[in-house]
């Protein structure tokens, strides 16, 4: 029998607003003995049905909701429908026509909490990050196989958050072939080698696609500094956009080596770009000491805030990097500044950037708000889904 979870009075409100999460503190009592990942019926304090959710006994995030429809079984057909719906949305947006690297399923945004699927040409990469997603692995794979044929489906569930769910990390082939070490993809005319097995996330930052294209559009003739350059996504875009010079800085040697390969793959003439292995924060200070100057700077650090407690410290780091970048920008220079941390809200990020400009004694205007690409949608009821935010600032 399906276990039933009754909520405390008042805790049904977010569920009725279609928010997909419930924390441990919302649960009043449990009837039955659900196992991790089991589908349970979620009831309000009077016993009225609210939703079906996945039970995560080890996590503070105790329930992730699958469906608000009492007649909906959370079975193979459910996963097929949700994955098909996710596919249709991307098709409607024309994503598959412009890039070989894109997100097919963005977890909560596609009605499948904990389930992320990225596509790289004919390979699908699955990342399962919750007990509910983990328990339905076979159904996710089956749904993907129903959709189209794949050369391979590979699992990259090697996330730190899995520990909070009491789940082990899992990587490996789920179907078909092993992806090659370097799979070549084309993104709006840019070419990249993606290492599905070892790269960040599922191999590539698909969420920055639109912003890469923007950098490409504005780069002509500019001296570009690409900070936290990883495999050269923004740097390649800038070079293809006609940048006069591109300096890529990252602390990871393998990432820089991959970036070198990507510049070569795009036929970008040696001499127009450099790769520097350094800590970006100290590198920025060094550049300032040397009175270097740039026309376009991309500042896309890793997640500097991963909890509420880390917010103040993280905000300081974002500010420091932006402040130093302002010093290096020539008048009229552009700063593409990002935070991929969900804890850093857009308003706070804008304030941090304002503080950085103020301290750098720099008059800056925001000319564009930047966002995650449309294959990473945000449900109206789940604003937390908007994790990547950025600003295009111009120094006057
Ligand atoms: N902008 C990239 C993604 C950046 S990921 C893209 O669009 O593809 C973050 C990168 O920052 C990683 O490559 C990591 O190696 C690097 N990194 C993390 N901390 C760093 C530091 N202190 N200095 C330099 N690079 C750092």
CSV table of C-alpha atoms and ligand atoms in Angstrom, one decimal:
chain,number,residue,atom,x,y,z
A,1,UNK,CA,0.0,0.0,0.0
A,2,UNK,CA,1.2,3.5,-0.8
A,3,UNK,CA,2.3,5.3,2.4
A,4,UNK,CA,0.7,8.5,3.4
A,5,UNK,CA,2.4,11.6,4.7
A,6,UNK,CA,0.3,14.1,6.5
A,7,UNK,CA,1.5,17.7,6.7
A,8,UNK,CA,1.2,20.1,9.6
A,9,UNK,CA,-1.6,22.7,9.3
A,10,UNK,CA,-0.6,25.6,7.0
A,11,UNK,CA,2.2,23.6,5.3
A,12,UNK,CA,-0.2,22.7,2.4
A,13,UNK,CA,0.0,26.3,1.1
A,14,UNK,CA,3.2,25.9,-0.9
A,15,UNK,CA,1.9,22.6,-2.3
A,16,UNK,CA,-1.3,24.2,-3.5
A,17,UNK,CA,0.9,26.9,-5.1
A,18,UNK,CA,2.6,24.0,-7.0
A,19,UNK,CA,6.0,24.4,-5.3
A,20,UNK,CA,7.7,20.9,-5.6
A,21,UNK,CA,9.6,20.8,-2.3
A,22,UNK,CA,8.6,20.0,1.3
A,23,UNK,CA,11.1,20.1,4.1
A,24,UNK,CA,11.2,17.7,7.1
A,25,UNK,CA,9.6,20.3,9.3
A,26,UNK,CA,6.4,20.3,7.3
A,27,UNK,CA,5.7,16.6,8.0
A,28,UNK,CA,3.2,15.9,10.9
A,29,UNK,CA,3.0,12.1,10.6
A,30,UNK,CA,3.6,9.2,8.3
A,31,UNK,CA,1.3,6.2,7.8
A,32,UNK,CA,3.1,3.2,6.5
A,33,UNK,CA,6.8,2.5,6.2
A,34,UNK,CA,8.1,4.2,3.0
A,35,UNK,CA,11.6,3.4,1.8
A,36,UNK,CA,13.9,5.9,0.3
A,37,UNK,CA,12.6,7.0,-3.1
A,38,UNK,CA,9.2,5.5,-2.7
A,39,UNK,CA,6.2,7.4,-4.0
A,40,UNK,CA,4.0,8.5,-1.1
A,41,UNK,CA,0.6,10.3,-1.0
A,42,UNK,CA,0.9,13.7,0.5
A,43,UNK,CA,-2.1,14.9,2.5
A,44,UNK,CA,-3.0,18.1,4.2
A,45,UNK,CA,-3.6,18.1,8.0
A,46,UNK,CA,-7.2,17.0,7.5
A,47,UNK,CA,-6.3,14.1,5.3
A,48,UNK,CA,-7.2,15.6,1.9
A,49,UNK,CA,-5.0,14.5,-1.0
A,50,UNK,CA,-2.5,17.2,-2.2
A,51,UNK,CA,0.1,15.4,-4.3
A,52,UNK,CA,2.3,12.4,-5.0
A,53,UNK,CA,5.9,12.8,-3.9
A,54,UNK,CA,9.2,11.0,-3.5
A,55,UNK,CA,10.2,10.2,0.0
A,56,UNK,CA,13.8,11.2,1.0
A,57,UNK,CA,14.2,10.0,4.6
A,58,UNK,CA,17.8,11.0,4.9
A,59,UNK,CA,17.4,14.5,3.6
A,60,UNK,CA,16.0,17.7,5.1
A,61,UNK,CA,14.4,18.1,1.7
A,62,UNK,CA,12.0,15.3,2.7
A,63,UNK,CA,9.6,15.2,-0.2
A,64,UNK,CA,9.9,16.2,-3.9
A,65,UNK,CA,6.6,16.2,-5.6
A,66,UNK,CA,6.0,14.3,-8.8
A,67,UNK,CA,2.3,15.1,-9.5
A,68,UNK,CA,-0.7,17.0,-8.1
A,69,UNK,CA,-3.1,14.8,-10.0
A,70,UNK,CA,-4.6,12.0,-7.8
A,71,UNK,CA,-5.4,9.9,-10.8
A,72,UNK,CA,-1.8,9.9,-12.0
A,73,UNK,CA,0.3,6.9,-11.3
A,74,UNK,CA,4.1,7.5,-11.0
A,75,UNK,CA,5.0,4.7,-13.3
A,76,UNK,CA,6.9,4.1,-16.6
A,77,UNK,CA,4.2,5.9,-18.5
A,78,UNK,CA,4.6,9.0,-16.3
A,79,UNK,CA,8.3,9.2,-17.0
A,80,UNK,CA,7.7,8.7,-20.7
A,81,UNK,CA,5.2,11.5,-20.8
A,82,UNK,CA,7.4,13.9,-18.8
A,83,UNK,CA,10.5,13.2,-20.9
A,84,UNK,CA,8.5,13.5,-24.1
A,85,UNK,CA,7.0,16.8,-22.9
A,86,UNK,CA,10.5,18.1,-22.1
A,87,UNK,CA,11.7,17.1,-25.6
A,88,UNK,CA,8.7,18.9,-27.2
A,89,UNK,CA,9.5,22.1,-25.4
A,90,UNK,CA,13.1,22.1,-26.6
A,91,UNK,CA,11.9,21.2,-30.1
A,92,UNK,CA,9.5,24.2,-30.0
A,93,UNK,CA,12.4,26.4,-29.0
A,94,UNK,CA,14.5,25.1,-31.8
A,95,UNK,CA,17.3,24.2,-29.5
A,96,UNK,CA,18.3,20.9,-31.2
A,97,UNK,CA,18.7,22.8,-34.5
A,98,UNK,CA,21.3,25.2,-33.2
A,99,UNK,CA,23.4,23.1,-30.8
A,100,UNK,CA,24.7,19.5,-30.3
A,101,UNK,CA,24.9,20.2,-26.5
A,102,UNK,CA,21.7,20.9,-24.7
A,103,UNK,CA,19.6,20.1,-21.7
A,104,UNK,CA,16.7,17.8,-22.4
A,105,UNK,CA,15.4,17.5,-18.8
A,106,UNK,CA,15.9,20.2,-16.2
A,107,UNK,CA,14.6,18.4,-13.1
A,108,UNK,CA,11.9,20.4,-11.3
A,109,UNK,CA,11.4,22.6,-14.4
A,110,UNK,CA,10.3,19.6,-16.4
A,111,UNK,CA,8.3,18.0,-13.6
A,112,UNK,CA,11.0,15.5,-12.7
A,113,UNK,CA,12.7,16.6,-9.5
A,114,UNK,CA,16.2,15.1,-9.2
A,115,UNK,CA,16.4,14.1,-12.9
A,116,UNK,CA,18.7,16.0,-15.2
A,117,UNK,CA,19.4,14.8,-18.8
A,118,UNK,CA,21.9,16.5,-21.1
A,119,UNK,CA,22.4,15.6,-24.7
A,120,UNK,CA,25.6,15.6,-26.6
A,121,UNK,CA,24.9,14.6,-30.2
A,122,UNK,CA,23.7,11.0,-29.9
A,123,UNK,CA,24.7,10.6,-26.3
A,124,UNK,CA,22.4,11.3,-23.3
A,125,UNK,CA,23.9,12.0,-19.9
A,126,UNK,CA,21.7,11.3,-16.9
A,127,UNK,CA,22.3,12.8,-13.5
A,128,UNK,CA,20.1,11.6,-10.7
A,129,UNK,CA,20.3,13.7,-7.5
A,130,UNK,CA,17.5,12.6,-5.2
A,131,UNK,CA,16.2,9.4,-3.7
A,132,UNK,CA,13.1,9.5,-5.9
A,133,UNK,CA,15.1,10.0,-9.0
A,134,UNK,CA,17.5,7.2,-8.0
A,135,UNK,CA,14.7,4.8,-7.4
A,136,UNK,CA,13.3,5.3,-10.9
A,137,UNK,CA,16.5,5.0,-12.8
A,138,UNK,CA,15.2,2.2,-15.0
A,139,UNK,CA,12.1,4.2,-15.9
A,140,UNK,CA,14.1,7.2,-16.9
A,141,UNK,CA,16.3,5.1,-19.1
A,142,UNK,CA,13.3,3.4,-20.7
A,143,UNK,CA,11.7,6.8,-21.3
A,144,UNK,CA,14.8,8.0,-23.1
A,145,UNK,CA,15.0,4.9,-25.2
A,146,UNK,CA,11.4,5.3,-26.2
A,147,UNK,CA,12.1,8.8,-27.4
A,148,UNK,CA,14.7,8.1,-30.0
A,149,UNK,CA,17.7,5.9,-30.5
A,150,UNK,CA,21.0,6.9,-28.8
A,151,UNK,CA,24.5,5.8,-29.3
A,152,UNK,CA,24.8,5.6,-25.6
A,153,UNK,CA,23.2,6.7,-22.3
A,154,UNK,CA,25.7,7.5,-19.6
A,155,UNK,CA,25.2,8.2,-15.9
A,156,UNK,CA,27.0,11.0,-14.1
A,157,UNK,CA,25.5,10.9,-10.7
A,158,UNK,CA,28.6,12.0,-9.0
A,159,UNK,CA,27.3,15.0,-7.1
A,160,UNK,CA,28.2,16.1,-3.5
A,161,UNK,CA,24.5,16.5,-2.7
A,162,UNK,CA,24.0,12.8,-3.0
A,163,UNK,CA,25.5,12.3,0.4
A,164,UNK,CA,22.7,14.4,1.9
A,165,UNK,CA,20.3,11.9,0.4
A,166,UNK,CA,22.2,9.0,1.8
A,167,UNK,CA,23.0,7.8,-1.8
A,168,UNK,CA,26.3,6.6,-3.2
A,169,UNK,CA,27.8,8.3,-6.3
A,170,UNK,CA,27.2,6.4,-9.5
A,171,UNK,CA,28.7,6.7,-12.9
A,172,UNK,CA,28.8,4.4,-15.9
A,173,UNK,CA,27.0,3.2,-19.0
A,174,UNK,CA,23.2,2.8,-18.7
A,175,UNK,CA,22.7,1.8,-22.3
A,176,UNK,CA,24.6,1.5,-25.6
A,177,UNK,CA,28.2,2.5,-26.0
A,178,UNK,CA,30.8,4.2,-23.8
A,179,UNK,CA,31.1,7.9,-24.8
A,180,UNK,CA,34.5,8.8,-26.3
A,181,UNK,CA,36.9,10.8,-24.2
A,182,UNK,CA,36.5,13.8,-26.5
A,183,UNK,CA,33.2,14.1,-28.2
A,184,UNK,CA,33.0,16.9,-30.7
A,185,UNK,CA,29.9,19.0,-30.5
A,186,UNK,CA,28.9,22.2,-32.5
A,187,UNK,CA,27.1,25.0,-30.7
A,188,UNK,CA,25.8,27.8,-32.9
A,189,UNK,CA,28.9,27.4,-35.1
A,190,UNK,CA,31.4,27.0,-32.3
A,191,UNK,CA,33.1,23.6,-31.9
A,192,UNK,CA,34.0,22.0,-28.7
A,193,UNK,CA,35.4,18.7,-27.4
A,194,UNK,CA,33.3,17.5,-24.5
A,195,UNK,CA,34.5,14.9,-22.0
A,196,UNK,CA,31.3,13.4,-20.8
A,197,UNK,CA,32.9,11.1,-18.3
A,198,UNK,CA,35.2,13.6,-16.5
A,199,UNK,CA,34.1,17.1,-17.4
A,200,UNK,CA,32.3,19.4,-15.0
A,201,UNK,CA,28.5,18.9,-14.6
A,202,UNK,CA,27.8,16.4,-17.4
A,203,UNK,CA,30.7,17.7,-19.4
A,204,UNK,CA,29.9,21.2,-20.6
A,205,UNK,CA,28.2,24.4,-19.4
A,206,UNK,CA,25.2,24.3,-21.7
A,207,UNK,CA,23.5,26.9,-19.5
A,208,UNK,CA,25.9,29.6,-20.8
A,209,UNK,CA,25.2,29.1,-24.5
A,210,UNK,CA,23.2,32.3,-25.1
A,211,UNK,CA,25.7,34.3,-23.1
A,212,UNK,CA,28.6,32.9,-25.2
A,213,UNK,CA,26.8,34.0,-28.3
A,214,UNK,CA,26.4,37.5,-26.8
A,215,UNK,CA,30.1,37.7,-26.1
A,216,UNK,CA,30.8,36.5,-29.6
A,217,UNK,CA,28.6,39.3,-30.9
A,218,UNK,CA,30.3,42.1,-28.9
A,219,UNK,CA,33.9,40.8,-29.2
A,220,UNK,CA,35.1,42.3,-32.5
A,221,UNK,CA,38.4,44.1,-32.2
A,222,UNK,CA,38.4,43.8,-28.4
A,223,UNK,CA,41.1,42.7,-26.0
A,224,UNK,CA,39.3,40.0,-24.0
A,225,UNK,CA,40.1,38.6,-20.6
A,226,UNK,CA,38.2,35.3,-20.0
A,227,UNK,CA,38.4,34.5,-16.2
A,228,UNK,CA,37.6,31.0,-14.9
A,229,UNK,CA,37.9,29.9,-18.5
A,230,UNK,CA,37.4,26.2,-18.0
A,231,UNK,CA,37.5,24.5,-21.5
A,232,UNK,CA,37.4,27.9,-23.3
A,233,UNK,CA,33.7,28.3,-23.9
A,234,UNK,CA,33.6,32.1,-23.7
A,235,UNK,CA,37.2,32.5,-25.1
A,236,UNK,CA,36.4,30.6,-28.3
A,237,UNK,CA,33.2,32.6,-28.7
A,238,UNK,CA,35.2,35.8,-28.4
A,239,UNK,CA,37.9,34.7,-30.8
A,240,UNK,CA,35.3,33.6,-33.4
A,241,UNK,CA,33.6,37.0,-32.9
A,242,UNK,CA,36.8,38.7,-34.0
A,243,UNK,CA,38.5,39.6,-30.7
A,244,UNK,CA,42.0,41.2,-31.1
A,245,UNK,CA,43.3,39.1,-28.3
A,246,UNK,CA,41.9,36.5,-25.8
A,247,UNK,CA,43.5,35.7,-22.5
A,248,UNK,CA,42.1,32.7,-20.7
A,249,UNK,CA,42.8,32.2,-17.1
A,250,UNK,CA,42.0,29.1,-15.0
A,251,UNK,CA,43.6,27.2,-12.1
A,252,UNK,CA,43.1,23.8,-13.7
A,253,UNK,CA,45.8,22.6,-16.0
A,254,UNK,CA,43.6,19.9,-17.6
A,255,UNK,CA,40.9,22.5,-18.3
A,256,UNK,CA,43.4,24.8,-19.9
A,257,UNK,CA,44.8,21.9,-22.0
A,258,UNK,CA,41.2,21.2,-23.2
A,259,UNK,CA,40.7,24.8,-23.9
A,260,UNK,CA,43.9,24.8,-26.1
A,261,UNK,CA,42.4,21.9,-28.1
A,262,UNK,CA,39.1,23.8,-28.5
A,263,UNK,CA,40.9,26.9,-29.8
A,264,UNK,CA,42.7,24.7,-32.3
A,265,UNK,CA,39.6,22.9,-33.3
A,266,UNK,CA,38.0,26.2,-34.2
A,267,UNK,CA,40.9,27.1,-36.4
A,268,UNK,CA,41.8,30.1,-34.3
A,269,UNK,CA,45.3,31.3,-35.3
A,270,UNK,CA,47.9,30.9,-32.6
A,271,UNK,CA,49.2,34.2,-31.4
A,272,UNK,CA,45.7,35.7,-30.9
A,273,UNK,CA,45.1,33.9,-27.6
A,274,UNK,CA,46.9,32.8,-24.5
A,275,UNK,CA,46.3,30.4,-21.7
A,276,UNK,CA,47.4,31.2,-18.2
A,277,UNK,CA,47.4,28.8,-15.2
A,278,UNK,CA,46.7,31.0,-12.2
A,279,UNK,CA,44.4,31.8,-9.3
A,280,UNK,CA,42.1,34.4,-10.9
A,281,UNK,CA,41.9,36.5,-7.8
A,282,UNK,CA,45.6,37.0,-7.5
A,283,UNK,CA,46.0,37.2,-11.3
A,284,UNK,CA,43.6,40.1,-11.4
A,285,UNK,CA,45.8,41.9,-8.8
A,286,UNK,CA,48.9,41.2,-10.7
A,287,UNK,CA,47.4,42.6,-13.9
A,288,UNK,CA,46.5,45.8,-12.1
A,289,UNK,CA,50.0,46.1,-10.8
A,290,UNK,CA,51.2,45.8,-14.4
A,291,UNK,CA,48.6,48.4,-15.5
A,292,UNK,CA,47.0,46.0,-18.0
A,293,UNK,CA,43.9,47.0,-19.8
A,294,UNK,CA,41.0,45.1,-21.4
A,295,UNK,CA,37.9,45.9,-23.4
A,296,UNK,CA,35.8,42.9,-22.5
A,297,UNK,CA,36.1,40.8,-19.4
A,298,UNK,CA,34.1,37.6,-18.7
A,299,UNK,CA,33.8,36.7,-15.0
A,300,UNK,CA,32.2,33.3,-14.6
A,301,UNK,CA,33.5,31.8,-11.3
A,302,UNK,CA,32.5,28.4,-9.9
A,303,UNK,CA,29.7,28.4,-7.3
A,304,UNK,CA,31.1,30.6,-4.6
A,305,UNK,CA,28.1,30.2,-2.3
A,306,UNK,CA,26.7,26.8,-1.6
A,307,UNK,CA,24.7,27.5,1.6
A,308,UNK,CA,23.0,30.4,3.4
A,309,UNK,CA,26.0,30.5,5.8
A,310,UNK,CA,28.5,30.9,3.0
A,311,UNK,CA,26.6,33.9,1.5
A,312,UNK,CA,28.6,36.7,3.1
A,313,UNK,CA,31.9,35.2,2.3
A,314,UNK,CA,30.9,34.3,-1.2
A,315,UNK,CA,29.4,37.8,-1.8
A,316,UNK,CA,32.8,39.2,-0.8
A,317,UNK,CA,34.6,37.0,-3.3
A,318,UNK,CA,32.2,38.0,-6.2
A,319,UNK,CA,32.7,41.6,-5.2
A,320,UNK,CA,36.5,41.4,-5.1
A,321,UNK,CA,36.7,39.8,-8.5
A,322,UNK,CA,34.4,42.4,-10.0
A,323,UNK,CA,36.2,45.3,-8.3
A,324,UNK,CA,39.5,44.1,-9.7
A,325,UNK,CA,38.0,43.6,-13.1
A,326,UNK,CA,36.6,47.2,-13.2
A,327,UNK,CA,40.1,48.4,-12.6
A,328,UNK,CA,41.4,46.6,-15.7
A,329,UNK,CA,38.6,47.7,-17.9
A,330,UNK,CA,39.2,50.5,-20.4
A,331,UNK,CA,36.5,53.2,-20.6
A,332,UNK,CA,33.7,51.8,-22.6
A,333,UNK,CA,34.8,48.3,-21.6
A,334,UNK,CA,32.3,45.5,-21.0
A,335,UNK,CA,32.1,43.2,-18.0
A,336,UNK,CA,30.1,40.0,-18.3
A,337,UNK,CA,29.6,39.0,-14.7
A,338,UNK,CA,27.9,35.8,-13.5
A,339,UNK,CA,26.9,33.9,-10.4
A,340,UNK,CA,25.7,30.3,-10.8
A,341,UNK,CA,24.7,30.0,-7.1
A,342,UNK,CA,21.1,29.8,-6.4
A,343,UNK,CA,21.7,31.3,-2.9
A,344,UNK,CA,22.9,34.5,-4.5
A,345,UNK,CA,19.7,36.2,-5.6
A,346,UNK,CA,19.6,38.5,-8.5
A,347,UNK,CA,18.9,41.6,-6.3
A,348,UNK,CA,21.8,40.8,-4.1
A,349,UNK,CA,24.1,40.1,-7.0
A,350,UNK,CA,23.2,43.5,-8.5
A,351,UNK,CA,24.0,45.1,-5.2
A,352,UNK,CA,27.3,43.3,-4.9
A,353,UNK,CA,28.2,44.6,-8.4
A,354,UNK,CA,27.1,48.1,-7.5
A,355,UNK,CA,29.4,48.0,-4.4
A,356,UNK,CA,32.3,46.7,-6.5
A,357,UNK,CA,31.8,49.6,-9.0
A,358,UNK,CA,31.6,52.1,-6.2
A,359,UNK,CA,34.8,50.9,-4.6
A,360,UNK,CA,36.6,50.8,-7.9
A,361,UNK,CA,35.4,54.5,-8.4
A,362,UNK,CA,33.9,53.4,-11.6
A,363,UNK,CA,30.7,54.6,-13.2
A,364,UNK,CA,29.0,51.5,-14.6
A,365,UNK,CA,25.7,50.9,-16.3
A,366,UNK,CA,23.9,47.6,-16.7
A,367,UNK,CA,22.9,47.2,-20.3
A,368,UNK,CA,21.6,43.6,-20.1
A,369,UNK,CA,20.4,41.1,-17.6
A,370,UNK,CA,21.8,37.7,-18.3
A,371,UNK,CA,20.2,34.4,-17.7
A,372,UNK,CA,20.5,30.6,-18.1
A,373,UNK,CA,19.7,29.4,-21.6
A,374,UNK,CA,16.1,28.5,-22.4
A,375,UNK,CA,16.7,24.8,-22.3
A,376,UNK,CA,17.1,25.4,-18.5
A,377,UNK,CA,13.5,26.7,-17.9
A,378,UNK,CA,12.2,28.0,-14.6
A,379,UNK,CA,8.7,27.1,-13.5
A,380,UNK,CA,6.6,30.1,-12.4
A,381,UNK,CA,5.9,28.2,-9.1
A,382,UNK,CA,9.6,27.5,-8.5
A,383,UNK,CA,11.7,30.6,-8.8
A,384,UNK,CA,14.6,28.7,-7.1
A,385,UNK,CA,15.1,27.1,-10.5
A,386,UNK,CA,16.7,30.3,-11.7
A,387,UNK,CA,20.2,29.7,-10.5
A,388,UNK,CA,22.4,31.3,-13.1
A,389,UNK,CA,22.2,35.1,-13.3
A,390,UNK,CA,24.5,37.7,-14.7
A,391,UNK,CA,24.8,41.3,-15.8
A,392,UNK,CA,26.4,42.9,-18.8
A,393,UNK,CA,28.0,46.1,-17.3
A,394,UNK,CA,29.6,48.9,-19.3
A,395,UNK,CA,32.2,51.1,-17.7
A,396,UNK,CA,31.8,54.8,-18.7
B,1,LIG,N1,33.1,29.9,-17.9
B,1,LIG,C1,33.2,28.5,-18.0
B,1,LIG,C2,32.8,27.7,-16.8
B,1,LIG,C3,33.6,28.1,-15.5
B,1,LIG,S1,33.6,26.8,-14.4
B,1,LIG,C4,32.4,28.1,-19.2
B,1,LIG,O1,31.5,28.8,-19.7
B,1,LIG,O2,32.7,27.0,-19.8
B,1,LIG,C5,34.7,27.3,-13.2
B,1,LIG,C6,36.2,27.2,-13.6
B,1,LIG,O3,36.9,27.9,-12.6
B,1,LIG,C7,36.7,25.8,-13.5
B,1,LIG,O4,37.4,25.6,-14.7
B,1,LIG,C8,37.8,25.8,-12.4
B,1,LIG,O5,38.9,25.1,-12.7
B,1,LIG,C9,38.1,27.3,-12.3
B,1,LIG,N2,38.5,27.8,-11.0
B,1,LIG,C10,38.0,27.6,-9.7
B,1,LIG,N3,38.5,28.4,-8.8
B,1,LIG,C11,39.5,29.1,-9.5
B,1,LIG,C12,40.4,30.1,-9.0
B,1,LIG,N4,40.5,30.5,-7.8
B,1,LIG,N5,41.2,30.7,-10.0
B,1,LIG,C13,41.1,30.3,-11.3
B,1,LIG,N6,40.3,29.3,-11.7
B,1,LIG,C14,39.5,28.7,-10.8
